[in-house]
Coordinates of C-alpha atoms in Angstrom, one line a residue:
Chain A
X21 CA 26.2 58.0 -106.5
X22 CA 23.2 59.9 -108.2
X23 CA 23.6 59.7 -111.9
X24 CA 21.3 62.7 -112.5
X25 CA 23.5 64.8 -109.8
X26 CA 26.7 63.6 -111.3
X27 CA 25.6 64.9 -114.6
X28 CA 24.5 67.9 -113.4
X29 CA 27.7 68.4 -111.9
X30 CA 29.6 67.4 -115.0
X31 CA 27.6 70.0 -117.0
X32 CA 27.9 73.0 -114.6
X33 CA 31.8 72.3 -114.3
X34 CA 31.8 72.7 -118.0
X35 CA 30.2 76.5 -118.0
X36 CA 32.2 77.6 -115.1
X37 CA 34.5 80.7 -115.8
X38 CA 37.9 78.9 -116.0
X39 CA 39.7 77.0 -119.2
X40 CA 38.4 73.7 -119.4
X41 CA 40.1 71.4 -116.9
X42 CA 42.0 74.3 -115.4
X43 CA 41.2 73.3 -111.7
X44 CA 42.8 69.6 -112.5
X45 CA 41.6 67.0 -109.6
X46 CA 39.5 70.0 -107.8
X47 CA 37.2 69.3 -110.7
X48 CA 36.9 65.4 -110.3
X49 CA 36.4 65.8 -106.4
X50 CA 33.7 68.4 -106.9
X51 CA 31.8 66.0 -109.4
X52 CA 32.2 62.9 -107.2
X53 CA 31.3 64.5 -103.9
X54 CA 28.0 66.1 -105.9
X55 CA 27.3 62.6 -107.1
X56 CA 27.3 61.3 -103.7
X57 CA 25.5 64.0 -102.2
X58 CA 22.6 63.9 -104.9
X59 CA 23.0 67.8 -105.4
X60 CA 24.7 69.1 -108.6
X61 CA 25.7 72.2 -106.7
X62 CA 26.5 70.9 -103.2
X63 CA 28.0 72.6 -100.2
X64 CA 30.2 71.2 -97.3
X65 CA 29.0 72.9 -94.2
X66 CA 29.1 70.1 -91.6
X67 CA 32.2 67.8 -91.7
X68 CA 32.4 65.4 -88.8
X69 CA 35.8 64.0 -87.4
X70 CA 35.3 60.9 -85.4
X71 CA 38.4 59.2 -83.1
X72 CA 38.1 55.8 -82.2
X73 CA 40.6 54.7 -79.4
X74 CA 41.3 51.0 -78.6
X75 CA 44.1 49.2 -76.8
X76 CA 46.0 46.0 -78.2
X77 CA 47.1 43.0 -76.4
X78 CA 49.8 42.5 -78.8
X79 CA 51.8 45.3 -77.1
X80 CA 52.8 42.5 -74.8
X81 CA 55.3 41.6 -77.5
X82 CA 57.1 44.8 -77.3
X83 CA 56.1 46.1 -80.9
X84 CA 55.6 49.8 -79.7
X85 CA 58.1 52.7 -78.7
X86 CA 55.2 53.9 -76.4
X87 CA 53.4 52.4 -73.3
X88 CA 49.8 51.3 -73.6
X89 CA 48.9 53.9 -71.2
X90 CA 49.4 56.5 -73.8
X91 CA 46.1 55.4 -75.6
X92 CA 44.0 56.8 -72.5
X93 CA 46.2 59.9 -71.8
X94 CA 45.8 61.0 -75.5
X95 CA 42.1 60.3 -75.1
X96 CA 42.2 62.5 -72.5
X97 CA 44.1 65.1 -74.9
X98 CA 41.6 64.8 -77.2
X99 CA 38.9 65.3 -74.8
X100 CA 40.6 68.6 -73.5
X101 CA 41.4 69.8 -77.1
X102 CA 45.1 69.6 -77.0
X103 CA 45.9 67.0 -79.6
X104 CA 46.7 67.7 -83.6
X105 CA 43.3 66.8 -84.6
X106 CA 41.6 69.0 -82.3
X107 CA 43.5 72.1 -83.9
X108 CA 43.0 70.6 -87.5
X109 CA 39.2 69.8 -87.0
X110 CA 38.8 73.5 -85.6
X111 CA 41.0 75.0 -88.4
X112 CA 38.4 73.1 -91.1
X113 CA 34.9 73.5 -89.1
X114 CA 34.6 70.1 -88.5
X115 CA 32.7 68.8 -85.6
X116 CA 34.9 65.9 -83.5
X117 CA 34.0 63.1 -81.6
X118 CA 36.0 60.6 -79.7
X119 CA 34.8 57.3 -78.7
X120 CA 37.5 55.3 -76.3
X121 CA 36.4 51.6 -77.0
X122 CA 37.1 49.4 -73.8
X123 CA 40.4 50.7 -73.0
X124 CA 40.7 49.1 -69.8
X125 CA 40.2 45.6 -71.7
X126 CA 42.9 45.5 -74.5
X127 CA 42.2 43.1 -77.3
X128 CA 43.6 39.6 -77.0
X129 CA 47.5 39.3 -78.1
X130 CA 46.7 37.9 -81.8
X131 CA 49.8 35.9 -81.7
X132 CA 47.9 33.4 -78.9
X133 CA 44.1 34.1 -79.8
X134 CA 41.5 35.8 -81.9
X135 CA 42.1 39.8 -81.1
X136 CA 38.1 40.0 -80.3
X137 CA 35.2 37.8 -79.6
X138 CA 32.7 37.5 -82.2
X139 CA 30.8 39.9 -80.0
X140 CA 33.3 42.3 -79.0
X141 CA 33.9 42.8 -82.6
X142 CA 30.1 43.3 -83.4
X143 CA 29.8 45.9 -80.6
X144 CA 32.9 47.6 -82.2
X145 CA 31.5 47.7 -85.5
X146 CA 28.0 49.0 -84.5
X147 CA 29.4 51.5 -82.1
X148 CA 31.5 53.2 -85.2
X149 CA 28.1 52.8 -87.5
X150 CA 26.4 54.6 -84.9
X151 CA 28.9 57.3 -84.1
X152 CA 28.0 59.0 -87.8
X153 CA 25.8 61.7 -87.7
X154 CA 23.4 61.0 -90.3
X155 CA 23.5 64.9 -90.8
X156 CA 27.1 65.4 -91.5
X157 CA 28.3 66.0 -94.9
X158 CA 31.9 64.7 -95.1
X159 CA 33.3 62.3 -92.6
X160 CA 36.9 61.9 -91.6
X161 CA 37.5 58.8 -89.3
X162 CA 40.7 58.8 -87.0
X163 CA 42.3 56.4 -84.5
X164 CA 44.3 56.4 -81.5
X165 CA 45.9 53.2 -80.1
X166 CA 49.4 52.1 -79.0
X167 CA 50.3 49.0 -81.0
X168 CA 47.8 49.8 -83.7
X169 CA 50.3 49.8 -86.7
X170 CA 51.2 46.3 -85.8
X171 CA 47.4 45.1 -86.1
X172 CA 47.0 47.3 -89.2
X173 CA 50.1 45.5 -90.9
X174 CA 48.6 42.1 -90.1
X175 CA 45.2 42.9 -91.3
X176 CA 46.5 44.3 -94.6
X177 CA 48.7 41.2 -95.0
X178 CA 45.6 38.9 -94.5
X179 CA 43.2 41.1 -96.6
X180 CA 45.3 42.4 -99.5
X181 CA 48.1 39.6 -99.6
X182 CA 51.8 39.5 -99.5
X183 CA 53.8 38.9 -96.2
X184 CA 54.5 40.2 -93.0
X185 CA 57.8 42.2 -94.1
X186 CA 55.5 43.9 -96.9
X187 CA 53.5 45.5 -94.6
X188 CA 55.4 46.3 -91.2
X189 CA 56.9 49.5 -90.3
X190 CA 58.1 51.9 -87.8
X191 CA 54.7 53.1 -86.6
X192 CA 55.6 56.0 -84.2
X193 CA 59.3 55.0 -84.4
X194 CA 60.4 51.8 -83.3
X195 CA 64.4 51.0 -83.9
X196 CA 65.6 48.2 -86.4
X197 CA 65.7 45.5 -83.4
X198 CA 62.0 46.7 -83.0
X199 CA 60.6 46.3 -86.5
X200 CA 62.1 42.9 -86.8
X201 CA 60.4 41.9 -83.8
X202 CA 57.3 43.6 -85.0
X203 CA 57.6 41.7 -88.2
X204 CA 58.0 38.5 -86.6
X205 CA 54.7 39.1 -84.5
X206 CA 52.9 40.1 -87.7
X207 CA 54.1 36.7 -89.4
X208 CA 52.9 34.5 -86.2
X209 CA 49.4 36.2 -86.3
X210 CA 49.2 35.5 -89.7
X211 CA 50.2 31.9 -89.4
X212 CA 47.6 31.4 -86.6
X213 CA 44.6 33.2 -88.2
X214 CA 44.7 32.1 -91.8
X215 CA 41.4 33.2 -93.4
X216 CA 40.1 34.1 -96.7
X217 CA 37.1 36.0 -94.9
X218 CA 38.3 39.9 -94.7
X219 CA 35.8 40.7 -92.0
X220 CA 37.0 37.5 -90.1
X221 CA 40.7 38.8 -90.5
X222 CA 39.6 42.2 -88.9
X223 CA 38.1 40.4 -85.9
X224 CA 41.5 38.2 -85.7
X225 CA 44.1 40.6 -86.4
X226 CA 42.7 44.0 -85.8
X227 CA 41.3 46.0 -83.2
X228 CA 38.2 47.8 -81.7
X229 CA 39.2 50.9 -83.5
X230 CA 39.8 49.4 -86.9
X231 CA 36.4 47.7 -86.4
X232 CA 34.8 50.8 -85.6
X233 CA 36.5 52.8 -88.7
X234 CA 34.9 50.1 -90.9
X235 CA 31.7 50.6 -89.1
X236 CA 31.7 54.2 -89.6
X237 CA 32.5 53.9 -93.4
X238 CA 30.1 51.7 -94.0
X239 CA 27.3 53.5 -92.2
X240 CA 28.4 56.8 -94.2
X241 CA 27.9 55.0 -97.3
X242 CA 24.4 54.0 -96.2
X243 CA 23.8 57.5 -95.8
X244 CA 25.7 59.0 -98.8
X245 CA 28.2 60.9 -96.8
X246 CA 31.5 61.1 -98.6
X247 CA 34.4 59.9 -96.7
X248 CA 38.2 61.3 -96.5
X249 CA 40.5 58.2 -95.5
X250 CA 43.3 58.7 -93.3
X251 CA 46.6 56.7 -93.1
X252 CA 47.9 53.3 -92.8
X253 CA 45.5 52.2 -90.0
X254 CA 42.2 53.6 -91.3
X255 CA 43.2 52.2 -94.5
X256 CA 43.6 48.8 -93.4
X257 CA 40.1 48.8 -91.8
X258 CA 38.6 50.3 -95.2
X259 CA 40.6 47.6 -96.9
X260 CA 38.7 44.9 -95.4
X261 CA 35.5 46.4 -96.4
X262 CA 37.0 47.0 -100.2
X263 CA 37.8 43.1 -100.0
X264 CA 34.2 42.2 -98.6
X265 CA 32.0 44.3 -101.0
X266 CA 33.0 45.3 -104.6
X267 CA 33.1 49.2 -104.7
X268 CA 32.6 49.6 -100.7
X269 CA 35.1 52.5 -100.9
X270 CA 33.7 54.4 -103.9
X271 CA 32.3 56.9 -101.6
X272 CA 35.9 57.4 -100.1
X273 CA 38.9 59.3 -101.4
X274 CA 42.5 59.1 -99.5
X275 CA 43.1 62.3 -97.7
X276 CA 47.4 61.7 -98.0
X277 CA 50.2 59.4 -98.4
X278 CA 51.4 58.6 -94.7
X279 CA 55.0 58.4 -93.9
X280 CA 54.3 54.7 -92.7
X281 CA 56.3 52.5 -95.5
X282 CA 53.5 50.5 -96.7
X283 CA 50.9 53.1 -97.0
X284 CA 51.8 53.4 -100.9
X285 CA 51.5 50.0 -101.2
X286 CA 47.9 49.7 -99.7
X287 CA 46.6 52.6 -101.5
X288 CA 47.6 51.2 -104.7
X289 CA 45.7 48.0 -103.5
X290 CA 42.7 50.0 -102.8
X291 CA 43.1 52.5 -106.1
X292 CA 43.2 55.4 -104.5
X293 CA 45.4 58.3 -105.3
X294 CA 46.2 60.5 -102.2
X295 CA 45.2 64.2 -102.2
X296 CA 48.3 65.3 -99.8
X297 CA 51.9 64.0 -99.7
X298 CA 53.4 65.6 -96.5
X299 CA 55.1 63.2 -94.7
X300 CA 52.5 62.6 -91.7
X301 CA 52.6 59.8 -89.8
X302 CA 50.6 60.8 -86.6
X303 CA 47.1 59.2 -87.1
X304 CA 44.2 60.5 -85.3
X305 CA 42.7 61.2 -88.4
X306 CA 45.2 64.3 -89.0
X307 CA 46.2 64.0 -92.6
X308 CA 42.4 63.3 -93.8
X309 CA 41.3 66.2 -91.7
X310 CA 44.0 68.5 -93.3
X311 CA 42.5 67.3 -96.8
X312 CA 39.1 68.5 -95.7
X313 CA 40.5 72.1 -96.8
X314 CA 40.8 70.3 -100.5
X315 CA 37.7 69.4 -100.6
X316 CA 36.0 72.3 -99.4
X317 CA 37.9 74.4 -101.6
X318 CA 37.2 72.1 -104.5
X319 CA 33.3 72.2 -103.7
X320 CA 33.4 75.8 -103.1
X321 CA 35.2 76.5 -106.5
X322 CA 32.3 74.4 -108.2
X323 CA 29.2 75.7 -106.4
X324 CA 30.4 79.1 -106.3
X325 CA 31.7 80.3 -109.4
X326 CA 30.0 82.2 -112.1
X327 CA 29.3 80.5 -115.4
X328 CA 30.5 82.4 -118.5
X329 CA 26.8 83.5 -119.1
X330 CA 26.4 84.6 -115.7
X331 CA 29.7 86.6 -115.8
X332 CA 29.7 87.8 -119.4
X333 CA 33.2 86.2 -120.2
X334 CA 34.1 85.1 -123.5
X335 CA 34.6 81.2 -123.5
X336 CA 37.4 81.1 -126.1
Chain B
X5 CA 63.9 85.4 -90.0
X6 CA 64.2 86.0 -86.3
X7 CA 66.7 83.2 -84.8
X8 CA 65.2 83.6 -81.3
X9 CA 61.8 83.0 -82.5
X10 CA 62.8 79.9 -85.0
X11 CA 64.7 78.3 -82.0
X12 CA 61.7 79.0 -79.5
X13 CA 59.5 77.3 -82.2
X14 CA 61.9 74.4 -82.2
X15 CA 62.1 73.8 -78.9
X16 CA 58.1 73.8 -78.6
X17 CA 57.6 71.5 -81.5
X18 CA 59.8 69.1 -79.7
X19 CA 57.5 69.3 -76.6
X20 CA 54.0 68.8 -78.3
X21 CA 52.1 65.8 -78.0
X22 CA 52.9 63.5 -80.8
X23 CA 55.9 61.1 -81.9
X24 CA 58.9 63.4 -82.9
X25 CA 58.4 64.3 -86.7
X26 CA 55.0 62.7 -86.9
X27 CA 53.6 65.8 -88.5
X28 CA 55.8 65.6 -91.3
X29 CA 56.3 68.7 -93.1
X30 CA 54.0 70.7 -91.1
X31 CA 56.1 71.0 -88.2
X32 CA 59.0 72.5 -91.0
X33 CA 56.2 74.9 -92.1
X34 CA 55.2 76.0 -88.5
X35 CA 58.8 76.6 -87.7
X36 CA 59.7 78.5 -90.8
X37 CA 56.5 80.5 -90.2
X38 CA 57.2 81.4 -86.8
X39 CA 61.0 82.6 -87.6
X40 CA 59.4 84.9 -90.1
X41 CA 56.9 86.4 -88.0
X42 CA 59.2 86.6 -85.0
X43 CA 56.6 84.5 -82.5
X44 CA 57.5 81.1 -81.4
X45 CA 53.8 80.7 -81.1
X46 CA 52.0 82.2 -84.1
X47 CA 48.6 82.3 -85.2
X48 CA 47.4 82.9 -89.0
X49 CA 44.3 85.3 -88.6
X50 CA 45.0 87.7 -91.7
X51 CA 46.0 86.1 -94.9
X52 CA 45.7 88.4 -98.0
X53 CA 45.4 87.3 -101.8
X54 CA 46.2 90.1 -104.4
X55 CA 45.3 89.4 -107.9
X56 CA 47.4 91.8 -110.5
X57 CA 45.6 91.9 -114.1
X58 CA 47.8 93.0 -117.1
X59 CA 47.5 92.7 -121.0
X60 CA 50.2 91.7 -123.3
X61 CA 50.9 93.2 -126.6
X62 CA 52.6 89.9 -127.6
X63 CA 48.9 88.5 -128.2
X64 CA 49.2 90.1 -131.6
X65 CA 51.5 87.1 -132.4
X66 CA 48.4 84.8 -131.8
X67 CA 49.9 83.1 -128.7
X68 CA 46.8 82.4 -126.6
X69 CA 43.5 80.6 -127.2
X70 CA 41.7 83.5 -125.4
X71 CA 41.5 87.0 -126.7
X72 CA 42.5 90.0 -124.6
X73 CA 39.1 91.2 -123.6
X74 CA 39.2 88.0 -121.4
X75 CA 41.4 89.9 -119.1
X76 CA 39.1 92.8 -118.3
X77 CA 36.0 90.4 -118.0
X78 CA 37.6 88.1 -115.6
X79 CA 38.5 91.6 -113.5
X80 CA 34.9 92.3 -113.5
X81 CA 34.2 88.8 -112.4
X82 CA 36.6 89.0 -109.4
X83 CA 35.1 92.1 -108.5
X84 CA 31.6 90.6 -108.4
X85 CA 32.7 87.4 -106.5
X86 CA 32.4 84.8 -109.4
X87 CA 35.9 83.4 -109.9
X88 CA 37.8 80.4 -108.5
X89 CA 39.9 83.0 -106.4
X90 CA 36.9 84.3 -105.0
X91 CA 35.9 81.0 -103.7
X92 CA 39.2 79.8 -102.4
X93 CA 40.0 83.3 -100.7
X94 CA 36.5 83.1 -98.8
X95 CA 37.2 79.4 -98.1
X96 CA 40.3 79.9 -96.1
X97 CA 39.3 83.5 -94.7
X98 CA 41.6 85.7 -96.8
X99 CA 41.0 89.1 -97.9
X100 CA 41.3 89.6 -101.5
X101 CA 42.2 92.6 -103.7
X102 CA 42.5 93.2 -107.3
X103 CA 44.6 95.6 -109.0
X104 CA 43.7 95.8 -112.9
X105 CA 46.7 97.6 -114.3
X106 CA 46.2 99.8 -117.1
X107 CA 44.3 97.0 -119.3
X108 CA 43.5 99.5 -122.1
X109 CA 47.1 99.8 -122.6
X110 CA 48.9 96.6 -123.2
X111 CA 52.5 96.2 -122.8
X112 CA 54.5 96.5 -125.9
X113 CA 54.8 93.0 -128.1
X114 CA 58.0 92.0 -126.9
X115 CA 59.3 90.9 -130.3
X116 CA 59.6 94.1 -131.6
X117 CA 60.4 96.4 -128.4
X118 CA 60.8 96.4 -124.7
X119 CA 57.4 95.1 -123.2
X120 CA 57.5 98.3 -120.7
X121 CA 59.0 101.5 -120.4
X122 CA 61.4 102.0 -117.4
X123 CA 58.7 104.2 -116.1
X124 CA 56.0 101.6 -116.7
X125 CA 57.9 98.8 -115.0
X126 CA 58.7 101.1 -111.9
X127 CA 55.1 101.9 -111.7
X128 CA 54.0 98.2 -111.8
X129 CA 56.5 97.3 -109.2
X130 CA 55.5 100.2 -106.8
X131 CA 51.9 99.1 -107.2
X132 CA 52.6 95.7 -106.1
X133 CA 55.1 96.9 -103.2
X134 CA 51.8 99.4 -102.2
X135 CA 49.5 96.5 -102.6
X136 CA 50.6 94.6 -99.6
X137 CA 48.8 95.1 -96.2
X138 CA 51.4 95.7 -93.3
X139 CA 49.2 93.9 -91.4
X140 CA 48.3 90.8 -93.0
X141 CA 50.0 87.5 -91.9
X142 CA 50.3 85.5 -95.1
X143 CA 50.3 86.7 -98.5
X144 CA 49.2 85.1 -101.7
X145 CA 50.0 87.0 -105.1
X146 CA 48.0 85.9 -108.2
X147 CA 47.5 87.4 -111.7
X148 CA 45.3 87.3 -114.6
X149 CA 46.4 88.4 -118.3
X150 CA 45.6 86.7 -121.6
X151 CA 49.0 85.9 -123.2
X152 CA 50.8 85.7 -119.7
X153 CA 52.4 82.4 -119.8
X154 CA 54.2 83.5 -123.1
X155 CA 55.7 86.3 -121.1
X156 CA 56.6 84.1 -118.1
X157 CA 58.2 81.6 -120.2
X158 CA 60.3 84.5 -121.9
X159 CA 61.3 85.5 -118.4
X160 CA 62.1 82.4 -117.0
X161 CA 64.3 81.6 -119.9
X162 CA 66.1 84.6 -119.8
X163 CA 66.3 84.6 -116.0
X164 CA 67.0 80.9 -115.4
X165 CA 68.8 79.9 -118.7
X166 CA 67.9 77.3 -121.3
X167 CA 66.0 78.1 -124.6
X168 CA 62.4 78.9 -125.3
X169 CA 61.5 75.3 -126.0
X170 CA 62.5 74.3 -122.3
X171 CA 60.1 77.1 -120.9
X172 CA 57.1 77.3 -123.3
X173 CA 54.0 75.3 -122.8
X174 CA 50.3 74.9 -123.4
X175 CA 48.9 77.9 -121.1
X176 CA 45.2 77.9 -121.1
X177 CA 45.2 75.4 -123.8
X178 CA 46.9 76.3 -127.1
X179 CA 46.9 73.0 -129.6
X180 CA 50.3 72.1 -131.2
X181 CA 50.5 74.7 -133.9
X182 CA 50.0 77.3 -131.2
X183 CA 52.8 75.9 -129.0
X184 CA 55.1 76.0 -132.0
X185 CA 53.9 79.7 -132.5
X186 CA 54.3 80.3 -128.9
X187 CA 57.9 79.1 -128.5
X188 CA 58.9 80.8 -131.9
X189 CA 57.8 84.0 -130.2
X190 CA 59.7 83.3 -126.8
X191 CA 62.8 82.6 -128.9
X192 CA 62.4 85.8 -130.8
X193 CA 62.0 87.9 -127.8
X194 CA 64.9 86.3 -126.1
X195 CA 67.0 87.2 -129.3
X196 CA 66.0 90.6 -129.1
X197 CA 66.2 91.4 -125.2
X198 CA 69.5 89.6 -124.3
X199 CA 70.3 90.7 -120.7
X200 CA 72.1 89.5 -118.0
X201 CA 70.3 91.7 -115.6
X202 CA 67.0 89.6 -114.1
X203 CA 64.9 92.6 -113.4
X204 CA 65.8 94.2 -116.8
X205 CA 64.7 91.0 -118.3
X206 CA 61.4 91.2 -116.3
X207 CA 60.7 94.8 -117.8
X208 CA 61.5 93.5 -121.3
X209 CA 59.6 90.4 -121.7
X210 CA 57.4 90.4 -118.7
X211 CA 54.0 92.3 -117.8
X212 CA 52.7 94.8 -115.6
X213 CA 51.0 91.8 -113.6
X214 CA 54.4 90.1 -113.1
X215 CA 56.4 93.4 -112.2
X216 CA 53.5 93.9 -109.5
X217 CA 53.9 90.2 -107.9
X218 CA 57.7 90.6 -107.9
X219 CA 56.9 94.2 -106.1
X220 CA 54.5 92.5 -103.6
X221 CA 56.8 89.6 -102.8
X222 CA 59.5 92.0 -102.0
X223 CA 57.2 94.0 -99.7
X224 CA 56.3 91.2 -97.9
X225 CA 59.6 90.4 -97.2
X226 CA 60.5 93.8 -95.7
X227 CA 57.4 93.5 -93.7
X228 CA 58.2 89.8 -92.6
X229 CA 55.1 88.5 -94.1
X230 CA 55.4 84.6 -95.1
X231 CA 54.2 84.2 -98.9
X232 CA 52.9 81.3 -100.7
X233 CA 54.1 81.2 -104.6
X234 CA 51.3 80.4 -107.2
X235 CA 52.2 78.6 -110.5
X236 CA 54.2 79.2 -113.4
X237 CA 53.9 83.0 -114.0
X238 CA 54.0 83.9 -110.2
X239 CA 57.0 82.0 -110.2
X240 CA 58.4 83.3 -113.2
X241 CA 58.2 87.0 -111.6
X242 CA 59.7 85.6 -108.3
X243 CA 62.6 84.0 -110.1
X244 CA 63.6 87.5 -111.2
X245 CA 63.8 88.5 -107.7
X246 CA 65.5 85.1 -106.8
X247 CA 68.2 85.8 -109.3
X248 CA 68.7 89.5 -108.3
X249 CA 69.1 88.9 -104.8
X250 CA 70.4 85.8 -103.0
X251 CA 67.7 84.5 -100.8
X252 CA 65.5 86.8 -101.9
X253 CA 62.6 84.1 -101.6
X254 CA 63.6 82.7 -98.4
X255 CA 60.0 84.0 -97.1
X256 CA 58.3 81.9 -99.7
X257 CA 57.2 78.5 -100.1
X258 CA 55.8 76.8 -103.3
X259 CA 51.7 76.5 -103.1
X260 CA 51.5 73.9 -105.6
X261 CA 52.9 72.3 -108.7
X262 CA 50.8 73.6 -111.7
X263 CA 49.9 71.3 -114.7
X264 CA 52.1 74.0 -116.9
X265 CA 54.6 71.9 -118.2
X266 CA 57.5 73.6 -117.2
X267 CA 56.8 74.6 -113.4
X268 CA 58.6 71.5 -112.1
X269 CA 61.7 72.7 -114.0
X270 CA 61.1 76.4 -112.2
X271 CA 60.7 75.0 -109.0
X272 CA 63.5 73.0 -109.2
X273 CA 65.8 76.2 -110.2
X274 CA 64.0 77.9 -107.4
X275 CA 64.8 75.3 -104.9
X276 CA 61.4 74.9 -103.7
X277 CA 59.0 71.7 -102.8
X278 CA 55.3 72.5 -103.8
X279 CA 52.9 72.0 -100.9
X280 CA 50.3 70.2 -103.5
X281 CA 50.0 68.4 -106.7
X282 CA 46.4 68.7 -108.0
X283 CA 46.8 69.5 -111.5
X284 CA 45.7 73.0 -111.2
X285 CA 46.9 75.5 -114.0
X286 CA 44.2 78.4 -113.3
X287 CA 46.4 80.9 -112.3
X288 CA 44.5 83.8 -110.5
X289 CA 46.7 82.5 -107.1
X290 CA 44.2 79.5 -106.9
X291 CA 46.8 77.0 -105.9
X292 CA 48.7 79.1 -103.5
X293 CA 45.2 80.0 -101.7
X294 CA 44.2 76.5 -101.9
X295 CA 47.6 75.8 -99.9
X296 CA 46.8 78.5 -97.3
X297 CA 44.8 75.7 -95.5
X298 CA 47.9 73.7 -95.3
X299 CA 49.7 76.5 -93.7
X300 CA 46.9 77.3 -91.4
X301 CA 46.5 73.7 -90.4
X302 CA 50.6 73.8 -89.9
X303 CA 50.4 76.5 -87.5
X304 CA 47.1 75.6 -85.9
X305 CA 48.7 72.5 -84.7
X306 CA 52.0 74.0 -83.6
X307 CA 50.6 76.9 -81.6
X308 CA 47.4 75.1 -80.5
X309 CA 48.5 71.6 -79.4
X310 CA 49.2 70.7 -75.6
X311 CA 52.8 69.9 -74.8
X312 CA 53.2 66.5 -73.2
X313 CA 54.0 68.3 -69.5
X314 CA 50.8 70.2 -70.1
X315 CA 48.4 66.9 -71.0
X316 CA 50.0 64.7 -68.8
X317 CA 51.1 62.2 -71.6
X318 CA 54.1 59.8 -71.3
X319 CA 56.7 60.8 -74.1
X320 CA 57.9 57.2 -74.5

């Protein structure tokens, strides 16, 4: 972040017509945003939501309540404007882009082979990097991929430590038997692909949409575009960056706490306090998109409010 | 609420392209909103934010960190578009109205007399009732009034039980000595105006802006306009309605948890779970206005999403 813009924003915050600290976390958000944008009085005018979709070979192990066809069906739903993320993007004035990633060629089943080849992994990272519009001023990365809470749990365990049971949850809604099967699958993946390299873990256990989100989050950093992280799957991808490069997520805030069981543990590991806690567990970037409203409100107050001097208000 | 609209919204919710329950609290909010609007597929297009301002005789007891002149100065700031609530209203597409209530004639100091005469109290209630635009589809009531956390604490204690220390907090930022003084003042008010009638407590211990908020919240109920409650002061006014008439706040949700210490206790007493927890303690309706975004997102998803049948998506 830009030190002069951060300082300028802090100074401005102290002069606005409100008691010190009365806007709570909105004040910290606005100053953080100003620093990353290099502008002490910024505006949010062009948010971008990108939804990456991928299919997962590990679905052959019976880890999801939904069939893999749903990934492609939901991509069509995104393209026709019918999904939750379409409504939220429109509500908060964000441009929304959808990237289906080789849906006819699922990743390999990670219990038997690395999910992606080096080439597939690099291509997904690059697609994510290139999907970020350099002119956007706030980024949300979302995903769709039947089976991807299984991949995300495996990536989280490999990257952040702990065992399969610590990270495996019910996803879109598996029953107890499904949860046990899913936990076993994650454990077998971890045993097969033991590595201390977080990006290698993302390649062997993740999926194309996770890799693409990681690429997009890294690109946003390059362009100084603040990011709102979504739920469990987005944060698993982000965790690989976090472990690979110290401070790699300093330009990101956690949009919400998902109802997926292990998301709180993941946010703790990332050192992020969620903006919203509304029990969402949909993915698509939905929780983060909802948090665009909070960021917009924070920045609008910071940049639009009068100072005590401008308004002729006594400052106590 | 309208039973047919509620049922219609529940049926629709079960057909939308998402796993059951995956939008968490947004689903409950949308169904609740649909019921009150009498429309199973509603939209939010015309929110209204009303800020009522009043002055408090009890300021003579040294209960605030700011002088009473600030109330009028902030009203001017509202009218010129320079306050936090102006920016938030604009961000979330709400019309904003400001009502200064006899600022040159503060209420009586409640440690020596009832804050308002019967006539003053009735006039403030009516002003609040009439301030609600019957065509609005979502209401936020906010306030400005130096000294009004003291009035709100006294009203809360009188209406909800407990003693002065349970409800008295730092407001805009009094120090330890100020807090002790404030608690003593609230205790003296409670001793002087012992009553089991919640509206009489609002008259004797409240203020014009609290009475006006109560009038507006009641009017919204009459017009079937859902309400987002703001922080400690708004909720104190609402608490008087809650105690006066069972279910009087069924058309209202809690917008946020304020940093004012006793707000959690108050929300517990009202049986309301806040939508946001961001440490705001500004008043003006700011926390509730920020929550307009959450309501808009909830209703947009509910009414705009495709059903499984419409989108050709397998429902598991």
